[in-house]
Short mmCIF file of C-alpha atoms and ligand atoms in Angstrom, two decimals:
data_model
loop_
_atom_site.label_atom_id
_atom_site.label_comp_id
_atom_site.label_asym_id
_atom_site.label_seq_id
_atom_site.Cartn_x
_atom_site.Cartn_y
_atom_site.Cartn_z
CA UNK A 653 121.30 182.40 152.62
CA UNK A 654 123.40 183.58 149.91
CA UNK A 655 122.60 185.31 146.46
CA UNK A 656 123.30 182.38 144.77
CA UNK A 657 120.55 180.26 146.01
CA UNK A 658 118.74 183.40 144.79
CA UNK A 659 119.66 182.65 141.77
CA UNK A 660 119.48 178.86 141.76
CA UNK A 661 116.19 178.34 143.48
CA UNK A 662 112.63 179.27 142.37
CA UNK A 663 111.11 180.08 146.13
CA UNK A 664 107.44 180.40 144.66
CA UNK A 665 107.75 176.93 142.70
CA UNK A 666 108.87 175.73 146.38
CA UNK A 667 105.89 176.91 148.07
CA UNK A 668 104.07 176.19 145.06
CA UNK A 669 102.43 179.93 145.35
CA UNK A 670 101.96 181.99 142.34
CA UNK A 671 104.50 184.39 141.19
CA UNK A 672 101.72 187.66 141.76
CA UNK A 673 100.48 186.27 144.75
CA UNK A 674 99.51 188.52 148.17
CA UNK A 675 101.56 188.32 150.76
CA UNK A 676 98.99 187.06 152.86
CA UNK A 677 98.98 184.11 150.59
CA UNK A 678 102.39 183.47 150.71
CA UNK A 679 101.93 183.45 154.71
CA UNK A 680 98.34 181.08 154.83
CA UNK A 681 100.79 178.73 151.95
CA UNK A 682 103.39 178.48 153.73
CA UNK A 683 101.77 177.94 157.71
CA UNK A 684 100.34 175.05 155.81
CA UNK A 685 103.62 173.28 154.10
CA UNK A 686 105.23 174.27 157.20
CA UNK A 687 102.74 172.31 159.60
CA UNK A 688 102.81 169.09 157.38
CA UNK A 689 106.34 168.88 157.38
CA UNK A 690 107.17 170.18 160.46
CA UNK A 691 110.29 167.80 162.13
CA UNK A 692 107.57 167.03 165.17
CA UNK A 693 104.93 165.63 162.87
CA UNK A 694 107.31 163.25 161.03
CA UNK A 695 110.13 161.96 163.12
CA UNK A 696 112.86 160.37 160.68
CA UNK A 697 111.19 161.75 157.55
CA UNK A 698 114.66 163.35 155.90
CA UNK A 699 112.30 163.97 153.01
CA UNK A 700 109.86 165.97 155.29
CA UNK A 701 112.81 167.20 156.93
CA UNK A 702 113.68 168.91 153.86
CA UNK A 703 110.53 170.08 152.41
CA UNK A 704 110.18 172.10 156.28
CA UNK A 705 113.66 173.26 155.51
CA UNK A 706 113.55 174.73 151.91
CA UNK A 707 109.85 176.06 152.52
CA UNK A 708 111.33 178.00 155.20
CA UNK A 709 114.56 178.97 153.38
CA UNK A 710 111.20 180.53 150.78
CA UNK A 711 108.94 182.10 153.28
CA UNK A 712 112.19 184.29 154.77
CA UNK A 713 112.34 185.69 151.99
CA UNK A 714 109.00 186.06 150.03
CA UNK A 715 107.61 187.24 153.44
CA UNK A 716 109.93 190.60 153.10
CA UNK A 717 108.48 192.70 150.91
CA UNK A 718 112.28 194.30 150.41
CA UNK A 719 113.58 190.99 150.24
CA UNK A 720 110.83 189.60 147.94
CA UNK A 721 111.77 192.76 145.26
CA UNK A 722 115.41 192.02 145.10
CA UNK A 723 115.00 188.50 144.60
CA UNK A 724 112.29 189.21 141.52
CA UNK A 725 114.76 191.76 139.96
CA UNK A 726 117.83 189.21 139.89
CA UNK A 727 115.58 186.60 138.81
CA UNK A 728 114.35 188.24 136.14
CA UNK A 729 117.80 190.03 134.91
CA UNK A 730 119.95 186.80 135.07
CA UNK A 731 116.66 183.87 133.80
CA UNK A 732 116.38 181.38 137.00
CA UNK A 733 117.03 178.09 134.55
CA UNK A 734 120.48 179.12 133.28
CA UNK A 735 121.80 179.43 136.84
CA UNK A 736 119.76 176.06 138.30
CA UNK A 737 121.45 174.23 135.19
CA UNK A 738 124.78 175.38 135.63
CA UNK A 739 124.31 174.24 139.56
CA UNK A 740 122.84 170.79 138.06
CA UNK A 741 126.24 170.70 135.55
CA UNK A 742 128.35 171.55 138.78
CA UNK A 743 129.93 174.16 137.23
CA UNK A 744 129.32 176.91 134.68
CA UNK A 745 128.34 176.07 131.34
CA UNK A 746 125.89 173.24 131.55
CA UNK A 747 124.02 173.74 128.97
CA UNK A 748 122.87 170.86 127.04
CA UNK A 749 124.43 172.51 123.83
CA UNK A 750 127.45 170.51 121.71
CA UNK A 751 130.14 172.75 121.68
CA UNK A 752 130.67 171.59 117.87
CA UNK A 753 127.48 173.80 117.24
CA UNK A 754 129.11 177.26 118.74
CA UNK A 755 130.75 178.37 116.08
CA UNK A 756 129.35 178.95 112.46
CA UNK A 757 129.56 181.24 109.82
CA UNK A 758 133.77 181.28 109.08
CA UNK A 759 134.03 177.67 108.53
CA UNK A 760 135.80 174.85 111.24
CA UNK A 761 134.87 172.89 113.71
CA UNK A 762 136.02 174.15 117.29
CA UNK A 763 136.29 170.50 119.27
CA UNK A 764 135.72 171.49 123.10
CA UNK A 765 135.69 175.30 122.32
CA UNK A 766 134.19 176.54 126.27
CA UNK A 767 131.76 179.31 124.44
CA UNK A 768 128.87 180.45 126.44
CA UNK A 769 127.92 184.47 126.58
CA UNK A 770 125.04 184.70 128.86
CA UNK A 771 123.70 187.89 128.68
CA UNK A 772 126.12 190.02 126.78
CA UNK A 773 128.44 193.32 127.42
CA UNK A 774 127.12 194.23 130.23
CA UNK A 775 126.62 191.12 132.12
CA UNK A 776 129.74 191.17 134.10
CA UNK A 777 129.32 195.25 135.71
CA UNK A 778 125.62 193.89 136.28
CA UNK A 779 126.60 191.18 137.93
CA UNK A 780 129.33 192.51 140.13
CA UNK A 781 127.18 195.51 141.34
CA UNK A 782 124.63 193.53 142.77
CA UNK A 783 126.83 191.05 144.84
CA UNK A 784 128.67 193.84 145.73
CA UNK A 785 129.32 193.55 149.25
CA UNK A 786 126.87 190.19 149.77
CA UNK A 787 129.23 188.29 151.96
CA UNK A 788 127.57 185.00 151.43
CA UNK A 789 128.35 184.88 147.85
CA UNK A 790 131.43 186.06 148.01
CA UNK A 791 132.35 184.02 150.68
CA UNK A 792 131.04 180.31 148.92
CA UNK A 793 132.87 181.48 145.59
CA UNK A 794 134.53 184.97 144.88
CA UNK A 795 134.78 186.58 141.24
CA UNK A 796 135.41 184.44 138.30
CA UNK A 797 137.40 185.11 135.04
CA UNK A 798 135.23 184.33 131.99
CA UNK A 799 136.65 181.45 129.83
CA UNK A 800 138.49 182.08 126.90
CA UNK A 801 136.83 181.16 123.74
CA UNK A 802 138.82 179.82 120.41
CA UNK A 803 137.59 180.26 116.75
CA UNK A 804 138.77 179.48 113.36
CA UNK A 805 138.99 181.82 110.26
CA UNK A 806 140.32 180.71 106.88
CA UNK A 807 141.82 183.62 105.09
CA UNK A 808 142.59 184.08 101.83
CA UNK A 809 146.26 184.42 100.45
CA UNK A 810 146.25 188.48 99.17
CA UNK A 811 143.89 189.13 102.91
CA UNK A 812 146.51 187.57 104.87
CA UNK A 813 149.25 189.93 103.36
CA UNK A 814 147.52 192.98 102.61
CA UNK A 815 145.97 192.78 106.18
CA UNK A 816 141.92 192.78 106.12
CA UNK A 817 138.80 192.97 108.53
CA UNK A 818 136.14 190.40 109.07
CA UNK A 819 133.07 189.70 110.52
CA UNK A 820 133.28 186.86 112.88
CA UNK A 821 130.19 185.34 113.58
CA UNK A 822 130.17 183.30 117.13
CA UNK A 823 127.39 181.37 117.89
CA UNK A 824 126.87 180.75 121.89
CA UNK A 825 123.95 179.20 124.12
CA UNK A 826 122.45 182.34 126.03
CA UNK A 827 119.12 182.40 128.64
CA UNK A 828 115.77 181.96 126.23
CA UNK A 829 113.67 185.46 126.31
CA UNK A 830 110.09 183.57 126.57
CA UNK A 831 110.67 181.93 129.52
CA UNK A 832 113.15 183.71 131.43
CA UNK A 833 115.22 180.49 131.35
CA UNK A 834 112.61 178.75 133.61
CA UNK A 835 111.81 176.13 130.65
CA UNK A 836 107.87 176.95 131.25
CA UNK A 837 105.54 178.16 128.22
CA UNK A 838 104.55 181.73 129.18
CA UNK A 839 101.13 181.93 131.35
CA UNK A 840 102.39 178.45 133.08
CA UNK A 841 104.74 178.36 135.83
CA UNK A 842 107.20 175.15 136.88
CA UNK A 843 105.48 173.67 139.78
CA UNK A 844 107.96 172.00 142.55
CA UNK A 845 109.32 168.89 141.95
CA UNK A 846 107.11 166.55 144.31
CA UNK A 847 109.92 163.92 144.75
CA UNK A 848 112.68 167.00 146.48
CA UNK A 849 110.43 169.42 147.09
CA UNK A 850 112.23 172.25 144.89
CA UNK A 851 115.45 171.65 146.28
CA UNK A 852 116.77 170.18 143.60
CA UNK A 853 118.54 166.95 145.72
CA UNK A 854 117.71 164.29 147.78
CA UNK A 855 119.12 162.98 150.76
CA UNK A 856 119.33 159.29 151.13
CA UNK A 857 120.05 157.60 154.65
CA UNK A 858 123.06 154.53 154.39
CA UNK A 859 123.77 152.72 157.24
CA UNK A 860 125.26 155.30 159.91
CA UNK A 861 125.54 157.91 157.55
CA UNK A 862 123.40 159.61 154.53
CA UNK A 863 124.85 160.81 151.51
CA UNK A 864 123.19 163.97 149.01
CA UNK A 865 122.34 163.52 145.31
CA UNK A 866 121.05 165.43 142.53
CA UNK A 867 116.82 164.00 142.04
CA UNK A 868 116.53 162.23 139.80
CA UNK A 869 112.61 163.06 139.56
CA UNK A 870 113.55 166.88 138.19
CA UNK A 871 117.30 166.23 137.38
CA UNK A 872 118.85 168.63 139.88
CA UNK A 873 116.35 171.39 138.88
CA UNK A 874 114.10 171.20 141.82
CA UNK A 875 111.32 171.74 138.82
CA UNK A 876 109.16 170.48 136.62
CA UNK A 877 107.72 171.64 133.65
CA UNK A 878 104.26 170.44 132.75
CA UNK A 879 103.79 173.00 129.66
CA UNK A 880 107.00 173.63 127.66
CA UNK A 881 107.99 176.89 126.19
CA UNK A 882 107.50 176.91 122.63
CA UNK A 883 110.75 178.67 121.55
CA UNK A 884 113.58 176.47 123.74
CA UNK A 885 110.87 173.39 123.83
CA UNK A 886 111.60 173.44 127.88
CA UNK A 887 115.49 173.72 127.83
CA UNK A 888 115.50 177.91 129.06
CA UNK A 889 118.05 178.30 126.77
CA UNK A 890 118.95 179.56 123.40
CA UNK A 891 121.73 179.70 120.84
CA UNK A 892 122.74 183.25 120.53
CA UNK A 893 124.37 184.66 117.77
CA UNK A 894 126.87 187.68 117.99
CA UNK A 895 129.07 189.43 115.01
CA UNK A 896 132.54 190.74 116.01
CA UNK A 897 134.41 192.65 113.28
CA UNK A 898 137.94 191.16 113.66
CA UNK A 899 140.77 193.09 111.91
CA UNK A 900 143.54 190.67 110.86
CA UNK A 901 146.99 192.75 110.36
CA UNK A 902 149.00 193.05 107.27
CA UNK A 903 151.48 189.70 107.45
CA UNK A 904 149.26 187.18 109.41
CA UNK A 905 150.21 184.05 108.75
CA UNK A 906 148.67 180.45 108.53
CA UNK A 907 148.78 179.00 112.21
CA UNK A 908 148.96 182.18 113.89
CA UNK A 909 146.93 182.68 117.27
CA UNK A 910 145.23 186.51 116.96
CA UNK A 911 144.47 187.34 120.71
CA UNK A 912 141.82 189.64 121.73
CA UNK A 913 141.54 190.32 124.99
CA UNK A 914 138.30 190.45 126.79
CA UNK A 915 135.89 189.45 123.99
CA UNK A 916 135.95 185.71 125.53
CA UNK A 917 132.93 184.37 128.14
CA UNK A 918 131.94 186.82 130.37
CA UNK A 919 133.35 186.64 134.10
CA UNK A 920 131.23 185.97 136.83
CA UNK A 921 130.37 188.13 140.27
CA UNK A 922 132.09 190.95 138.52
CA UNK A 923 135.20 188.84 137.37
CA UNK A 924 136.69 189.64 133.99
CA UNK A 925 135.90 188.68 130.36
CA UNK A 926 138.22 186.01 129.31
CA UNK A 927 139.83 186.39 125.34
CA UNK A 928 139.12 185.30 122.58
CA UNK A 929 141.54 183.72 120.18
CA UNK A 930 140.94 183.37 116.25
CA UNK A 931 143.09 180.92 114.74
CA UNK A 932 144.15 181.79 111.82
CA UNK A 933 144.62 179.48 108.51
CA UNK A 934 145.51 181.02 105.09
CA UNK A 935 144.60 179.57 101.54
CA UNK A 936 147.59 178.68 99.45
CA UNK A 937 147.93 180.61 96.37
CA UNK A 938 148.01 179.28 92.88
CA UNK A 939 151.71 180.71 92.02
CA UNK A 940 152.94 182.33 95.39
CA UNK A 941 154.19 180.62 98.88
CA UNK A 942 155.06 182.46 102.09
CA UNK A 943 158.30 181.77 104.07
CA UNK A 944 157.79 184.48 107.09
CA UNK A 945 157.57 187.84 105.51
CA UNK A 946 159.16 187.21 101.98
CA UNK A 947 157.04 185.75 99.25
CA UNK A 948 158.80 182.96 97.33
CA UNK A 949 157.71 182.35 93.56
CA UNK A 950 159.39 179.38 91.16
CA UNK A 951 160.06 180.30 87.64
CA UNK A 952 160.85 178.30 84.77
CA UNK A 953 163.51 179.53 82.16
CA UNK A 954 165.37 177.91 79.30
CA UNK A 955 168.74 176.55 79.24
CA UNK A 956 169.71 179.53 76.50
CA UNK A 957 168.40 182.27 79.37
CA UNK A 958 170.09 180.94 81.88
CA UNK A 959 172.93 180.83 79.57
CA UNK A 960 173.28 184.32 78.16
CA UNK A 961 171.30 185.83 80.95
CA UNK A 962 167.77 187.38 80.36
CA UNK A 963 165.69 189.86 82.11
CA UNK A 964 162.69 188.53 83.34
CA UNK A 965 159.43 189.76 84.24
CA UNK A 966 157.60 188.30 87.46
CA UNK A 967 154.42 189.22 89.46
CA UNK A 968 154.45 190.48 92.79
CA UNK A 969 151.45 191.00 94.62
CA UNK A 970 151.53 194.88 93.50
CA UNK A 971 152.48 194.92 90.33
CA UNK A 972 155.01 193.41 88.34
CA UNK A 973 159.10 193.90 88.38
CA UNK A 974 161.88 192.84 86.09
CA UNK A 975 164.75 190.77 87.74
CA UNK A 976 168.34 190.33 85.97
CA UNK A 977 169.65 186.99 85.29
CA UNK A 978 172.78 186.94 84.99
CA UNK A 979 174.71 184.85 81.93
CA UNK A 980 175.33 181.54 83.48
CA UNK A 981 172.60 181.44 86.05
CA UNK A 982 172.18 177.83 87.27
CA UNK A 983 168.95 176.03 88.07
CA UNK A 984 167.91 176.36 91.49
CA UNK A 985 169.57 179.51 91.88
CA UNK A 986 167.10 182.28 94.03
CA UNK A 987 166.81 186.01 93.22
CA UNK A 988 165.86 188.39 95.32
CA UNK A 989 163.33 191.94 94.70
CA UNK A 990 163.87 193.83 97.70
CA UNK A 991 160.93 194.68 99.51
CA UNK A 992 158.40 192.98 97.48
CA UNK A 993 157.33 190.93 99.97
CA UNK A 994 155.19 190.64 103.00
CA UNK A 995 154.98 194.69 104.32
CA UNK A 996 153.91 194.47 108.38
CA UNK A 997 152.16 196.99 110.30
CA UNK A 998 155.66 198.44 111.54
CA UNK A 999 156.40 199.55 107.76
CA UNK A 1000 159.55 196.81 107.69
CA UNK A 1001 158.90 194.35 104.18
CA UNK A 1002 159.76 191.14 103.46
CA UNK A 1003 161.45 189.89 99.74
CA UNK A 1004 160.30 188.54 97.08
CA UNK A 1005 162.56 185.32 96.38
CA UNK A 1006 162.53 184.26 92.74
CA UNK A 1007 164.24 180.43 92.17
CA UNK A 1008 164.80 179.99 88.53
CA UNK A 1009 164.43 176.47 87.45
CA UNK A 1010 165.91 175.48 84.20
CA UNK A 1011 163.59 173.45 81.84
CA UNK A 1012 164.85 170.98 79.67
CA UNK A 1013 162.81 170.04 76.52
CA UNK A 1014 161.47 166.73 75.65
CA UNK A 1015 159.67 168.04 72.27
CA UNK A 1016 162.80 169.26 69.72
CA UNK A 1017 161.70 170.23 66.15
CA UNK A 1018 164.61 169.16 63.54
CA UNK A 1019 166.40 172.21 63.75
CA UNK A 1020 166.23 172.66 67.27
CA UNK A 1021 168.15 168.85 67.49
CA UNK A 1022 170.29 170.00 64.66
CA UNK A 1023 171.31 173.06 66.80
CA UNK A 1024 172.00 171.49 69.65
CA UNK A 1025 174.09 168.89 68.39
CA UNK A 1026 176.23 171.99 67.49
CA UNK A 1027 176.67 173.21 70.44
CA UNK A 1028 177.51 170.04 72.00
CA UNK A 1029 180.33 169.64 69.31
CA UNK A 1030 181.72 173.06 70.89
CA UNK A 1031 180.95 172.91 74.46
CA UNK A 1032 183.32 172.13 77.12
CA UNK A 1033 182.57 169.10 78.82
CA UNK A 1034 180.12 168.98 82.31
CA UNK A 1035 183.43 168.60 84.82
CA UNK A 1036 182.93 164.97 85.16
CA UNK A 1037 186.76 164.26 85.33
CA UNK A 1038 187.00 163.13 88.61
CA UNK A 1039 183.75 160.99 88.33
CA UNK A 1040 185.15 159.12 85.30
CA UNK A 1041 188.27 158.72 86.87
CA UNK A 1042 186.79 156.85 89.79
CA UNK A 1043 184.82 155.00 87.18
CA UNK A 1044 188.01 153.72 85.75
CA UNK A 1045 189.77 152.59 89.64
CA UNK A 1046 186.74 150.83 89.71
CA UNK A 1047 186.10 149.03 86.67
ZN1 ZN B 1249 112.05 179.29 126.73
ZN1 ZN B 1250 113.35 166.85 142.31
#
């Protein structure tokens, strides 16, 4: 007998008692299953067998008043269905939720994201205080880390810089209040499954040996419910929702993981929380782009700035500066304004990294043609000597 059975089987359902009833009859109940399918009575009945088996497994410990206590109290902290599903899924986490459904509120889909909180912060001291020191538990399956849970945030450009703090809301399947997880509508109770007798599997005989499988009468539960609770229609469980205020630093960028430790699943039999991580992606802005922790911004001048050199006046995201260009500036070429990029946590700042790129017009008013055709009669030629030369070898 270990807690978890505690946990996974519904004794009264078994010996298909009421949850308030006397001790005395729990004892005239179970004399009676106990004499039908006593081993003597049914040679070769494994199904008999079985019934004898898990009523006595029920009376040992609804018959102890101390017993009987402790088992109500961790039935009623933990809900009995969330624990008989998770035994049905073989593992933790079987509940018939689709994990596309967990998360909601910041936008993404999370494809396979493991979130299940069952009964929030304190779940995990609750837990581990109470199997404290239970040997059977511990011994079939010792503390377990909670999983880590992943979630997606979309931030926007200026956030992502400047550093900001958001609500995260996580959506997660948790144990329906109504029924206590046991799927029943309140006033009703799940009566044993006839087929396994409230144990949940059946054992079938094959040649010299016999094999167990989940029923397939209850599905694994060992119950059935005849009157389903209104608010989970019969499933014992619920999507919970909970809010975390997440505080993204000054400099997070698009792809980045943010890690935070212990606000994953809760562990089990006193294990630890696993994390949760928030992937992060950032909107692009309309003029700026990120490379690390410097900005980098494209600005158009004219052939005559970057000619005689101009000063020019460009945002940042705090303000605006004035950058030199220099006489003879050529396209393509990147300025730099110290510090006016990305500023971290540590106080260190990134640059802002100006690339001029020369426009040439396609639109010349009459003068503006008559000018140019000036210039050209006084500029120098482009440098293409050694081009033209291999022009002429070729030709
Ligand atoms: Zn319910
Ligand atoms: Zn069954």
């Amino acid at each position: 007998m270990s807690s978890k059975d505690w946990l996974e089987k519904d004794f009264y359902a078994v010996l298909g008692v009421d949850k308030a009833a006397s001790s005395d009859e729990i004892k005239k109940t179970y004399r009676k299953v106990a004499r039908e399918s006593h081993p003597d009575r049914n040679p070769g009945n494994t199904q008999a067998e079985e019934r004898f088996k898990a009523a006595s497994e029920a009376y040992d410990v609804l018959s102890d008043d101390r017993k009987r206590r402790e088992y109500d109290e961790m039935r009623s902290l933990f809900g009995s269905g969330a624990f008989r599903r998770n035994a049905r899924a073989g593992g933790p986490g079987g509940f018939p939720f689709d994990p596309s459904d967990l998360f909601g509120g910041m936008g993404g889909q999370q494809p396979g994201a493991g979130a299940r909180f069952g009964g929030g912060a304190g779940f995990s001291d609750l837990f581990g205080s109470i199997f404290s020191g239970g040997g059977g538990a511990a011994g079939r399956r010792g503390p377990t880390r909670g999983r880590d849970v992943e979630a997606e945030v979309v931030l926007d450009f200026s956030d992502a810089v400047h550093g900001v703090t958001l609500p995260l809301t996580l959506r997660a399947p948790g144990v329906c209040e109504t029924c206590h997880g046991n799927g029943a509508k309140p006033g009703s109770q799940p009566r044993a499954c006839p087929q396994c007798h409230g144990a949940g599997v059946v054992t079938r005989d094959q040649g010299s040996f016999s094999f167990s499988e989940p029923c397939r009468e209850c599905q694994g539960v060992g119950t059935i419910v005849d009157e389903k609770c209104p608010e989970c229609r019969g499933s014992g469980g619920v999507t919970k929702t909970r809010t975390l205020n997440v505080r993204f630093p000054a400099g997070v960028a698009d792809g980045q993981r943010i890690r935070l430790a212990g606000r994953g699943e809760p562990g089990d039999r006193g294990g630890p929380a696993g994390d949760l991580f928030v992937l992060v992606k950032v909107r692009a802005d309309d003029l700026f782009g990120r490379s690390g922790d410097n900005l980098t911004l494209t600005v158009p001048i004219t052939f005559a700035e970057a000619a005689l050199g101009t000063d020019l006046r460009v945002p940042t995201l705090d303000g605006a500066v004035t950058l030199r260009v220099p006489a003879g500036t050529p396209s393509g070429r990147t300025l730099r304004a110290r510090g006016k990029g990305v500023v971290r946590r540590d106080g260190q700042a990134g640059d802002l990294l100006v690339t001029v790129e020369i426009m040439v017009p396609t639109d010349l008013s009459d003068e503006a043609r008559k000018a140019l055709e000036t210039f050209a009669d006084h500029t120098p030629s482009a440098g293409r000597e050694q081009i033209e030369a291999r022009v002429r070898r070729s030709s």
